[in-house]
């Protein structure tokens, strides 16, 4: 649906971090018809799904699934089908790592399927208000009521289905202002969202309180928690290790050190 | 220096090569670092 001009103008005026800075080209829209979901078994009934958008994790319990993120809206049917291949159990909880559309686009459809969306309170506020990409200027309109989280938390929260649990923790102002990490203790799997990337540069959503020094602080918090035997699921791309997070942290610190003074 | 001048200076050229980043990816990373520091 076309964005009404008045709403688009309001975003231009009101969106944080939006000034006279030049806009950059957007990433071309993917051809969702050709995308397939790739499923990776991470062990202990926990799976990573890669399609178009951020990584998805599905932790299967005895009476339901705890799912993390859900890619773009267009991926719902393929994601849902991929999970149904793994288990007949329904998605009980859908946890969001942050508000970006490539991680939350399927909210409404999964909620209609019966999932309870769980997220940090700031994510709900961002989804409800709509957002604007500080780098490209792309506007994401306010989400529908059904796409909003039904349960929110402030600092930390534990979710349980029979036989599984997930520990949610909010890290403030790292990649965005609503970042959440998820730990599955029985599987030793730690999900970082877009705080951590392996083998590629991260995005930093400076329009919504993300920053390079916040990224370094957030990665330090992650490093303080994770252990060498954990599997680390980043926001995009392949699974990694604690040692790889150290390499990533070094790259971020170098980028900060090499910054040239803003003129 | 302006943002465009910083991008043109390629301060992370070694990582650009190591990560096989295209010019847009490398430039965008410099831009988001620059803008997050300028705020």
PDB file of N, CA, C and O in Angstrom, chain A residues 16-17 21-27 134-135 199-204 206-213 247 250-252 254-256 258-263, chain B residues 1-22 24-39:
ATOM      1  N   UNK A  16      14.063  10.333  14.452  1.00  0.00           N
ATOM      2  CA  UNK A  16      15.332  10.674  15.070  1.00  0.00           C
ATOM      3  C   UNK A  16      16.497  10.389  14.134  1.00  0.00           C
ATOM      4  O   UNK A  16      16.443   9.497  13.306  1.00  0.00           O
ATOM      5  N   UNK A  17      17.545  11.164  14.284  1.00  0.00           N
ATOM      6  CA  UNK A  17      18.756  10.911  13.523  1.00  0.00           C
ATOM      7  C   UNK A  17      18.670  11.293  12.062  1.00  0.00           C
ATOM      8  O   UNK A  17      19.556  11.000  11.270  1.00  0.00           O
ATOM      9  N   UNK A  21      21.943  14.782   6.228  1.00  0.00           N
ATOM     10  CA  UNK A  21      22.938  13.840   5.747  1.00  0.00           C
ATOM     11  C   UNK A  21      22.465  13.191   4.451  1.00  0.00           C
ATOM     12  O   UNK A  21      21.271  12.913   4.296  1.00  0.00           O
ATOM     13  N   UNK A  22      23.394  12.935   3.544  1.00  0.00           N
ATOM     14  CA  UNK A  22      22.992  12.347   2.263  1.00  0.00           C
ATOM     15  C   UNK A  22      22.460  10.932   2.437  1.00  0.00           C
ATOM     16  O   UNK A  22      22.951  10.168   3.263  1.00  0.00           O
ATOM     17  N   UNK A  23      21.442  10.599   1.639  1.00  0.00           N
ATOM     18  CA  UNK A  23      20.864   9.257   1.705  1.00  0.00           C
ATOM     19  C   UNK A  23      21.645   8.320   0.798  1.00  0.00           C
ATOM     20  O   UNK A  23      22.151   8.715  -0.248  1.00  0.00           O
ATOM     21  N   UNK A  24      21.719   7.075   1.201  1.00  0.00           N
ATOM     22  CA  UNK A  24      22.442   6.060   0.440  1.00  0.00           C
ATOM     23  C   UNK A  24      21.449   5.122  -0.251  1.00  0.00           C
ATOM     24  O   UNK A  24      20.314   4.971   0.205  1.00  0.00           O
ATOM     25  N   UNK A  25      21.881   4.480  -1.339  1.00  0.00           N
ATOM     26  CA  UNK A  25      20.966   3.579  -2.059  1.00  0.00           C
ATOM     27  C   UNK A  25      20.506   2.424  -1.175  1.00  0.00           C
ATOM     28  O   UNK A  25      21.270   1.918  -0.351  1.00  0.00           O
ATOM     29  N   UNK A  26      19.267   2.019  -1.367  1.00  0.00           N
ATOM     30  CA  UNK A  26      18.741   0.871  -0.644  1.00  0.00           C
ATOM     31  C   UNK A  26      19.243  -0.417  -1.279  1.00  0.00           C
ATOM     32  O   UNK A  26      19.576  -0.456  -2.465  1.00  0.00           O
ATOM     33  N   UNK A  27      19.256  -1.471  -0.479  1.00  0.00           N
ATOM     34  CA  UNK A  27      19.534  -2.798  -1.025  1.00  0.00           C
ATOM     35  C   UNK A  27      18.367  -3.190  -1.929  1.00  0.00           C
ATOM     36  O   UNK A  27      17.214  -2.980  -1.561  1.00  0.00           O
ATOM     37  N   UNK A 134      17.932   5.564   8.822  1.00  0.00           N
ATOM     38  CA  UNK A 134      18.728   6.784   8.801  1.00  0.00           C
ATOM     39  C   UNK A 134      19.672   6.867   7.623  1.00  0.00           C
ATOM     40  O   UNK A 134      20.053   7.957   7.202  1.00  0.00           O
ATOM     41  N   UNK A 135      20.064   5.725   7.075  1.00  0.00           N
ATOM     42  CA  UNK A 135      21.033   5.711   5.983  1.00  0.00           C
ATOM     43  C   UNK A 135      20.349   5.829   4.618  1.00  0.00           C
ATOM     44  O   UNK A 135      20.819   6.548   3.741  1.00  0.00           O
ATOM     45  N   UNK A 199      32.405 -12.421   9.743  1.00  0.00           N
ATOM     46  CA  UNK A 199      32.869 -12.321   8.367  1.00  0.00           C
ATOM     47  C   UNK A 199      32.202 -11.250   7.543  1.00  0.00           C
ATOM     48  O   UNK A 199      32.228 -11.296   6.308  1.00  0.00           O
ATOM     49  N   UNK A 200      31.592 -10.286   8.177  1.00  0.00           N
ATOM     50  CA  UNK A 200      30.990  -9.174   7.440  1.00  0.00           C
ATOM     51  C   UNK A 200      30.837  -7.989   8.389  1.00  0.00           C
ATOM     52  O   UNK A 200      30.872  -8.142   9.605  1.00  0.00           O
ATOM     53  N   UNK A 201      30.680  -6.814   7.790  1.00  0.00           N
ATOM     54  CA  UNK A 201      30.471  -5.624   8.599  1.00  0.00           C
ATOM     55  C   UNK A 201      29.063  -5.624   9.173  1.00  0.00           C
ATOM     56  O   UNK A 201      28.114  -6.047   8.507  1.00  0.00           O
ATOM     57  N   UNK A 202      28.900  -5.077  10.376  1.00  0.00           N
ATOM     58  CA  UNK A 202      27.554  -4.935  10.911  1.00  0.00           C
ATOM     59  C   UNK A 202      26.898  -3.666  10.387  1.00  0.00           C
ATOM     60  O   UNK A 202      27.582  -2.753   9.922  1.00  0.00           O
ATOM     61  N   UNK A 203      25.588  -3.611  10.473  1.00  0.00           N
ATOM     62  CA  UNK A 203      24.885  -2.347  10.354  1.00  0.00           C
ATOM     63  C   UNK A 203      24.795  -1.771  11.770  1.00  0.00           C
ATOM     64  O   UNK A 203      24.752  -2.519  12.746  1.00  0.00           O
ATOM     65  N   UNK A 204      24.802  -0.470  11.869  1.00  0.00           N
ATOM     66  CA  UNK A 204      24.598   0.186  13.170  1.00  0.00           C
ATOM     67  C   UNK A 204      23.471   1.183  12.975  1.00  0.00           C
ATOM     68  O   UNK A 204      23.599   2.106  12.174  1.00  0.00           O
ATOM     69  N   UNK A 206      22.155   4.045  13.802  1.00  0.00           N
ATOM     70  CA  UNK A 206      22.461   5.275  14.558  1.00  0.00           C
ATOM     71  C   UNK A 206      21.218   6.147  14.747  1.00  0.00           C
ATOM     72  O   UNK A 206      21.174   6.975  15.647  1.00  0.00           O
ATOM     73  N   UNK A 207      20.197   5.962  13.887  1.00  0.00           N
ATOM     74  CA  UNK A 207      18.974   6.762  14.031  1.00  0.00           C
ATOM     75  C   UNK A 207      18.161   6.339  15.249  1.00  0.00           C
ATOM     76  O   UNK A 207      17.313   7.091  15.737  1.00  0.00           O
ATOM     77  N   UNK A 208      18.408   5.114  15.734  1.00  0.00           N
ATOM     78  CA  UNK A 208      17.671   4.599  16.895  1.00  0.00           C
ATOM     79  C   UNK A 208      18.654   4.128  17.968  1.00  0.00           C
ATOM     80  O   UNK A 208      18.568   3.010  18.469  1.00  0.00           O
ATOM     81  N   UNK A 209      19.601   5.021  18.270  1.00  0.00           N
ATOM     82  CA  UNK A 209      20.494   4.898  19.427  1.00  0.00           C
ATOM     83  C   UNK A 209      21.582   3.837  19.305  1.00  0.00           C
ATOM     84  O   UNK A 209      22.270   3.541  20.285  1.00  0.00           O
ATOM     85  N   UNK A 210      21.768   3.256  18.125  1.00  0.00           N
ATOM     86  CA  UNK A 210      22.920   2.387  17.922  1.00  0.00           C
ATOM     87  C   UNK A 210      24.166   3.233  17.711  1.00  0.00           C
ATOM     88  O   UNK A 210      24.090   4.363  17.231  1.00  0.00           O
ATOM     89  N   UNK A 211      25.325   2.705  18.075  1.00  0.00           N
ATOM     90  CA  UNK A 211      26.579   3.444  17.880  1.00  0.00           C
ATOM     91  C   UNK A 211      27.735   2.459  17.881  1.00  0.00           C
ATOM     92  O   UNK A 211      27.606   1.329  18.354  1.00  0.00           O
ATOM     93  N   UNK A 212      28.873   2.895  17.365  1.00  0.00           N
ATOM     94  CA  UNK A 212      30.050   2.023  17.342  1.00  0.00           C
ATOM     95  C   UNK A 212      30.536   1.737  18.762  1.00  0.00           C
ATOM     96  O   UNK A 212      30.887   0.595  19.092  1.00  0.00           O
ATOM     97  N   UNK A 213      30.538   2.740  19.621  1.00  0.00           N
ATOM     98  CA  UNK A 213      30.969   2.458  20.990  1.00  0.00           C
ATOM     99  C   UNK A 213      29.940   1.607  21.729  1.00  0.00           C
ATOM    100  O   UNK A 213      30.292   0.760  22.557  1.00  0.00           O
ATOM    101  N   UNK A 247      37.532 -11.830  17.427  1.00  0.00           N
ATOM    102  CA  UNK A 247      38.004 -11.239  16.164  1.00  0.00           C
ATOM    103  C   UNK A 247      37.105 -10.076  15.735  1.00  0.00           C
ATOM    104  O   UNK A 247      37.573  -9.034  15.273  1.00  0.00           O
ATOM    105  N   UNK A 250      37.673  -7.030  17.778  1.00  0.00           N
ATOM    106  CA  UNK A 250      38.901  -6.358  17.363  1.00  0.00           C
ATOM    107  C   UNK A 250      38.647  -5.468  16.149  1.00  0.00           C
ATOM    108  O   UNK A 250      39.136  -4.342  16.069  1.00  0.00           O
ATOM    109  N   UNK A 251      37.856  -5.967  15.215  1.00  0.00           N
ATOM    110  CA  UNK A 251      37.534  -5.173  14.025  1.00  0.00           C
ATOM    111  C   UNK A 251      36.763  -3.912  14.410  1.00  0.00           C
ATOM    112  O   UNK A 251      37.045  -2.814  13.912  1.00  0.00           O
ATOM    113  N   UNK A 252      35.779  -4.044  15.318  1.00  0.00           N
ATOM    114  CA  UNK A 252      35.012  -2.874  15.752  1.00  0.00           C
ATOM    115  C   UNK A 252      35.917  -1.857  16.440  1.00  0.00           C
ATOM    116  O   UNK A 252      35.805  -0.641  16.198  1.00  0.00           O
ATOM    117  N   UNK A 254      39.107  -1.451  16.001  1.00  0.00           N
ATOM    118  CA  UNK A 254      39.959  -0.821  14.989  1.00  0.00           C
ATOM    119  C   UNK A 254      39.179   0.263  14.242  1.00  0.00           C
ATOM    120  O   UNK A 254      39.710   1.348  13.960  1.00  0.00           O
ATOM    121  N   UNK A 255      37.922  -0.039  13.916  1.00  0.00           N
ATOM    122  CA  UNK A 255      37.104   0.945  13.193  1.00  0.00           C
ATOM    123  C   UNK A 255      36.912   2.201  14.029  1.00  0.00           C
ATOM    124  O   UNK A 255      36.926   3.322  13.497  1.00  0.00           O
ATOM    125  N   UNK A 256      36.748   2.020  15.331  1.00  0.00           N
ATOM    126  CA  UNK A 256      36.597   3.186  16.206  1.00  0.00           C
ATOM    127  C   UNK A 256      37.905   3.966  16.288  1.00  0.00           C
ATOM    128  O   UNK A 256      37.932   5.190  16.182  1.00  0.00           O
ATOM    129  N   UNK A 258      40.280   4.103  14.144  1.00  0.00           N
ATOM    130  CA  UNK A 258      40.688   4.712  12.870  1.00  0.00           C
ATOM    131  C   UNK A 258      39.751   5.824  12.423  1.00  0.00           C
ATOM    132  O   UNK A 258      39.927   6.371  11.337  1.00  0.00           O
ATOM    133  N   UNK A 259      38.751   6.098  13.205  1.00  0.00           N
ATOM    134  CA  UNK A 259      37.797   7.118  12.773  1.00  0.00           C
ATOM    135  C   UNK A 259      38.537   8.421  12.550  1.00  0.00           C
ATOM    136  O   UNK A 259      39.503   8.733  13.250  1.00  0.00           O
ATOM    137  N   UNK A 260      38.091   9.162  11.578  1.00  0.00           N
ATOM    138  CA  UNK A 260      38.661  10.477  11.350  1.00  0.00           C
ATOM    139  C   UNK A 260      37.707  11.492  11.959  1.00  0.00           C
ATOM    140  O   UNK A 260      36.508  11.282  11.968  1.00  0.00           O
ATOM    141  N   UNK A 261      38.215  12.572  12.521  1.00  0.00           N
ATOM    142  CA  UNK A 261      37.340  13.498  13.245  1.00  0.00           C
ATOM    143  C   UNK A 261      36.263  14.085  12.331  1.00  0.00           C
ATOM    144  O   UNK A 261      36.586  14.591  11.251  1.00  0.00           O
ATOM    145  N   UNK A 262      34.996  13.983  12.753  1.00  0.00           N
ATOM    146  CA  UNK A 262      33.932  14.586  11.950  1.00  0.00           C
ATOM    147  C   UNK A 262      34.188  16.072  11.739  1.00  0.00           C
ATOM    148  O   UNK A 262      34.553  16.772  12.670  1.00  0.00           O
ATOM    149  N   UNK A 263      34.039  16.544  10.521  1.00  0.00           N
ATOM    150  CA  UNK A 263      34.305  17.959  10.221  1.00  0.00           C
ATOM    151  C   UNK A 263      33.061  18.797  10.349  1.00  0.00           C
ATOM    152  O   UNK A 263      31.994  18.300  10.541  1.00  0.00           O
TER     153      UNK A 263
ATOM    154  N   UNK B   1      36.992  16.686   8.444  1.00  0.00           N
ATOM    155  CA  UNK B   1      36.698  16.018   7.166  1.00  0.00           C
ATOM    156  C   UNK B   1      35.209  15.733   7.063  1.00  0.00           C
ATOM    157  O   UNK B   1      34.561  15.421   8.067  1.00  0.00           O
ATOM    158  N   UNK B   2      34.692  15.795   5.875  1.00  0.00           N
ATOM    159  CA  UNK B   2      33.282  15.459   5.674  1.00  0.00           C
ATOM    160  C   UNK B   2      33.116  13.941   5.642  1.00  0.00           C
ATOM    161  O   UNK B   2      34.090  13.186   5.490  1.00  0.00           O
ATOM    162  N   UNK B   3      31.870  13.524   5.743  1.00  0.00           N
ATOM    163  CA  UNK B   3      31.595  12.093   5.702  1.00  0.00           C
ATOM    164  C   UNK B   3      32.097  11.472   4.390  1.00  0.00           C
ATOM    165  O   UNK B   3      32.723  10.400   4.399  1.00  0.00           O
ATOM    166  N   UNK B   4      31.837  12.137   3.290  1.00  0.00           N
ATOM    167  CA  UNK B   4      32.272  11.593   1.999  1.00  0.00           C
ATOM    168  C   UNK B   4      33.794  11.505   1.908  1.00  0.00           C
ATOM    169  O   UNK B   4      34.346  10.571   1.307  1.00  0.00           O
ATOM    170  N   UNK B   5      34.483  12.474   2.512  1.00  0.00           N
ATOM    171  CA  UNK B   5      35.948  12.438   2.507  1.00  0.00           C
ATOM    172  C   UNK B   5      36.464  11.266   3.346  1.00  0.00           C
ATOM    173  O   UNK B   5      37.438  10.611   2.978  1.00  0.00           O
ATOM    174  N   UNK B   6      35.787  11.006   4.453  1.00  0.00           N
ATOM    175  CA  UNK B   6      36.189   9.872   5.295  1.00  0.00           C
ATOM    176  C   UNK B   6      35.966   8.558   4.541  1.00  0.00           C
ATOM    177  O   UNK B   6      36.829   7.670   4.536  1.00  0.00           O
ATOM    178  N   UNK B   7      34.818   8.451   3.887  1.00  0.00           N
ATOM    179  CA  UNK B   7      34.530   7.236   3.116  1.00  0.00           C
ATOM    180  C   UNK B   7      35.602   7.048   2.032  1.00  0.00           C
ATOM    181  O   UNK B   7      36.130   5.941   1.841  1.00  0.00           O
ATOM    182  N   UNK B   8      35.933   8.135   1.345  1.00  0.00           N
ATOM    183  CA  UNK B   8      36.917   8.052   0.255  1.00  0.00           C
ATOM    184  C   UNK B   8      38.298   7.658   0.777  1.00  0.00           C
ATOM    185  O   UNK B   8      39.088   7.051   0.046  1.00  0.00           O
ATOM    186  N   UNK B   9      38.592   7.996   2.037  1.00  0.00           N
ATOM    187  CA  UNK B   9      39.903   7.672   2.613  1.00  0.00           C
ATOM    188  C   UNK B   9      40.059   6.179   2.917  1.00  0.00           C
ATOM    189  O   UNK B   9      41.169   5.715   3.181  1.00  0.00           O
ATOM    190  N   UNK B  10      38.950   5.432   2.881  1.00  0.00           N
ATOM    191  CA  UNK B  10      38.950   3.980   3.138  1.00  0.00           C
ATOM    192  C   UNK B  10      39.755   3.616   4.388  1.00  0.00           C
ATOM    193  O   UNK B  10      40.766   2.894   4.306  1.00  0.00           O
ATOM    194  N   UNK B  11      39.322   4.076   5.544  1.00  0.00           N
ATOM    195  CA  UNK B  11      40.102   3.819   6.761  1.00  0.00           C
ATOM    196  C   UNK B  11      40.174   2.344   7.148  1.00  0.00           C
ATOM    197  O   UNK B  11      41.056   1.954   7.910  1.00  0.00           O
ATOM    198  N   UNK B  12      39.263   1.535   6.614  1.00  0.00           N
ATOM    199  CA  UNK B  12      39.253   0.103   6.964  1.00  0.00           C
ATOM    200  C   UNK B  12      39.626  -0.776   5.766  1.00  0.00           C
ATOM    201  O   UNK B  12      39.112  -1.889   5.628  1.00  0.00           O
ATOM    202  N   UNK B  13      40.515  -0.284   4.927  1.00  0.00           N
ATOM    203  CA  UNK B  13      40.806  -0.983   3.666  1.00  0.00           C
ATOM    204  C   UNK B  13      41.243  -2.432   3.892  1.00  0.00           C
ATOM    205  O   UNK B  13      40.891  -3.329   3.111  1.00  0.00           O
ATOM    206  N   UNK B  14      42.006  -2.679   4.956  1.00  0.00           N
ATOM    207  CA  UNK B  14      42.461  -4.056   5.199  1.00  0.00           C
ATOM    208  C   UNK B  14      41.275  -4.976   5.512  1.00  0.00           C
ATOM    209  O   UNK B  14      41.182  -6.105   5.018  1.00  0.00           O
ATOM    210  N   UNK B  15      40.348  -4.476   6.315  1.00  0.00           N
ATOM    211  CA  UNK B  15      39.155  -5.281   6.610  1.00  0.00           C
ATOM    212  C   UNK B  15      38.238  -5.396   5.388  1.00  0.00           C
ATOM    213  O   UNK B  15      37.588  -6.426   5.187  1.00  0.00           O
ATOM    214  N   UNK B  16      38.186  -4.333   4.586  1.00  0.00           N
ATOM    215  CA  UNK B  16      37.362  -4.404   3.363  1.00  0.00           C
ATOM    216  C   UNK B  16      37.788  -5.606   2.521  1.00  0.00           C
ATOM    217  O   UNK B  16      36.950  -6.351   1.989  1.00  0.00           O
ATOM    218  N   UNK B  17      39.115  -5.771   2.424  1.00  0.00           N
ATOM    219  CA  UNK B  17      39.640  -6.885   1.627  1.00  0.00           C
ATOM    220  C   UNK B  17      39.384  -8.222   2.317  1.00  0.00           C
ATOM    221  O   UNK B  17      38.947  -9.193   1.690  1.00  0.00           O
ATOM    222  N   UNK B  18      39.649  -8.247   3.607  1.00  0.00           N
ATOM    223  CA  UNK B  18      39.489  -9.495   4.362  1.00  0.00           C
ATOM    224  C   UNK B  18      38.037  -9.974   4.349  1.00  0.00           C
ATOM    225  O   UNK B  18      37.758 -11.177   4.243  1.00  0.00           O
ATOM    226  N   UNK B  19      37.106  -9.025   4.458  1.00  0.00           N
ATOM    227  CA  UNK B  19      35.678  -9.381   4.501  1.00  0.00           C
ATOM    228  C   UNK B  19      35.055  -9.426   3.105  1.00  0.00           C
ATOM    229  O   UNK B  19      33.865  -9.691   2.971  1.00  0.00           O
ATOM    230  N   UNK B  20      35.870  -9.132   2.100  1.00  0.00           N
ATOM    231  CA  UNK B  20      35.393  -9.122   0.702  1.00  0.00           C
ATOM    232  C   UNK B  20      34.166  -8.228   0.555  1.00  0.00           C
ATOM    233  O   UNK B  20      33.169  -8.602  -0.100  1.00  0.00           O
ATOM    234  N   UNK B  21      34.231  -7.074   1.155  1.00  0.00           N
ATOM    235  CA  UNK B  21      33.101  -6.143   1.089  1.00  0.00           C
ATOM    236  C   UNK B  21      33.138  -5.372  -0.215  1.00  0.00           C
ATOM    237  O   UNK B  21      34.201  -4.950  -0.662  1.00  0.00           O
ATOM    238  N   UNK B  22      31.977  -5.173  -0.814  1.00  0.00           N
ATOM    239  CA  UNK B  22      31.936  -4.329  -1.999  1.00  0.00           C
ATOM    240  C   UNK B  22      31.990  -2.868  -1.555  1.00  0.00           C
ATOM    241  O   UNK B  22      31.823  -2.562  -0.361  1.00  0.00           O
ATOM    242  N   UNK B  24      29.986  -0.406  -1.661  1.00  0.00           N
ATOM    243  CA  UNK B  24      28.821   0.117  -0.948  1.00  0.00           C
ATOM    244  C   UNK B  24      28.793  -0.390   0.497  1.00  0.00           C
ATOM    245  O   UNK B  24      28.532   0.369   1.436  1.00  0.00           O
ATOM    246  N   UNK B  25      29.075  -1.683   0.680  1.00  0.00           N
ATOM    247  CA  UNK B  25      29.088  -2.238   2.045  1.00  0.00           C
ATOM    248  C   UNK B  25      30.177  -1.573   2.888  1.00  0.00           C
ATOM    249  O   UNK B  25      29.939  -1.190   4.046  1.00  0.00           O
ATOM    250  N   UNK B  26      31.362  -1.446   2.293  1.00  0.00           N
ATOM    251  CA  UNK B  26      32.475  -0.838   3.037  1.00  0.00           C
ATOM    252  C   UNK B  26      32.163   0.620   3.362  1.00  0.00           C
ATOM    253  O   UNK B  26      32.395   1.092   4.484  1.00  0.00           O
ATOM    254  N   UNK B  27      31.627   1.339   2.375  1.00  0.00           N
ATOM    255  CA  UNK B  27      31.296   2.743   2.584  1.00  0.00           C
ATOM    256  C   UNK B  27      30.198   2.930   3.613  1.00  0.00           C
ATOM    257  O   UNK B  27      30.263   3.832   4.463  1.00  0.00           O
ATOM    258  N   UNK B  28      29.190   2.074   3.564  1.00  0.00           N
ATOM    259  CA  UNK B  28      28.091   2.201   4.530  1.00  0.00           C
ATOM    260  C   UNK B  28      28.569   1.957   5.958  1.00  0.00           C
ATOM    261  O   UNK B  28      28.086   2.597   6.888  1.00  0.00           O
ATOM    262  N   UNK B  29      29.513   1.036   6.120  1.00  0.00           N
ATOM    263  CA  UNK B  29      30.023   0.800   7.477  1.00  0.00           C
ATOM    264  C   UNK B  29      30.748   2.049   7.989  1.00  0.00           C
ATOM    265  O   UNK B  29      30.547   2.467   9.135  1.00  0.00           O
ATOM    266  N   UNK B  30      31.558   2.654   7.130  1.00  0.00           N
ATOM    267  CA  UNK B  30      32.239   3.891   7.542  1.00  0.00           C
ATOM    268  C   UNK B  30      31.206   4.970   7.874  1.00  0.00           C
ATOM    269  O   UNK B  30      31.331   5.696   8.859  1.00  0.00           O
ATOM    270  N   UNK B  31      30.156   5.047   7.058  1.00  0.00           N
ATOM    271  CA  UNK B  31      29.130   6.082   7.288  1.00  0.00           C
ATOM    272  C   UNK B  31      28.402   5.879   8.615  1.00  0.00           C
ATOM    273  O   UNK B  31      28.165   6.836   9.348  1.00  0.00           O
ATOM    274  N   UNK B  32      28.033   4.643   8.928  1.00  0.00           N
ATOM    275  CA  UNK B  32      27.280   4.442  10.178  1.00  0.00           C
ATOM    276  C   UNK B  32      28.181   4.677  11.395  1.00  0.00           C
ATOM    277  O   UNK B  32      27.721   5.185  12.422  1.00  0.00           O
ATOM    278  N   UNK B  33      29.467   4.331  11.259  1.00  0.00           N
ATOM    279  CA  UNK B  33      30.402   4.641  12.360  1.00  0.00           C
ATOM    280  C   UNK B  33      30.518   6.150  12.507  1.00  0.00           C
ATOM    281  O   UNK B  33      30.405   6.705  13.612  1.00  0.00           O
ATOM    282  N   UNK B  34      30.723   6.829  11.409  1.00  0.00           N
ATOM    283  CA  UNK B  34      30.873   8.299  11.403  1.00  0.00           C
ATOM    284  C   UNK B  34      29.642   8.966  12.015  1.00  0.00           C
ATOM    285  O   UNK B  34      29.749   9.826  12.892  1.00  0.00           O
ATOM    286  N   UNK B  35      28.476   8.560  11.557  1.00  0.00           N
ATOM    287  CA  UNK B  35      27.252   9.231  12.025  1.00  0.00           C
ATOM    288  C   UNK B  35      26.958   8.900  13.482  1.00  0.00           C
ATOM    289  O   UNK B  35      26.420   9.738  14.201  1.00  0.00           O
ATOM    290  N   UNK B  36      27.310   7.680  13.894  1.00  0.00           N
ATOM    291  CA  UNK B  36      27.030   7.346  15.303  1.00  0.00           C
ATOM    292  C   UNK B  36      27.958   8.123  16.229  1.00  0.00           C
ATOM    293  O   UNK B  36      27.617   8.401  17.376  1.00  0.00           O
ATOM    294  N   UNK B  37      29.134   8.501  15.730  1.00  0.00           N
ATOM    295  CA  UNK B  37      30.058   9.294  16.553  1.00  0.00           C
ATOM    296  C   UNK B  37      29.708  10.771  16.521  1.00  0.00           C
ATOM    297  O   UNK B  37      30.000  11.509  17.456  1.00  0.00           O
ATOM    298  N   UNK B  38      29.097  11.194  15.446  1.00  0.00           N
ATOM    299  CA  UNK B  38      28.796  12.616  15.282  1.00  0.00           C
ATOM    300  C   UNK B  38      27.601  13.043  16.116  1.00  0.00           C
ATOM    301  O   UNK B  38      27.424  14.214  16.409  1.00  0.00           O
ATOM    302  N   UNK B  39      26.745  12.052  16.492  1.00  0.00           N
ATOM    303  CA  UNK B  39      25.524  12.406  17.233  1.00  0.00           C
ATOM    304  C   UNK B  39      25.833  12.873  18.644  1.00  0.00           C
ATOM    305  O   UNK B  39      26.774  12.430  19.246  1.00  0.00           O
TER     306      UNK B  39
END
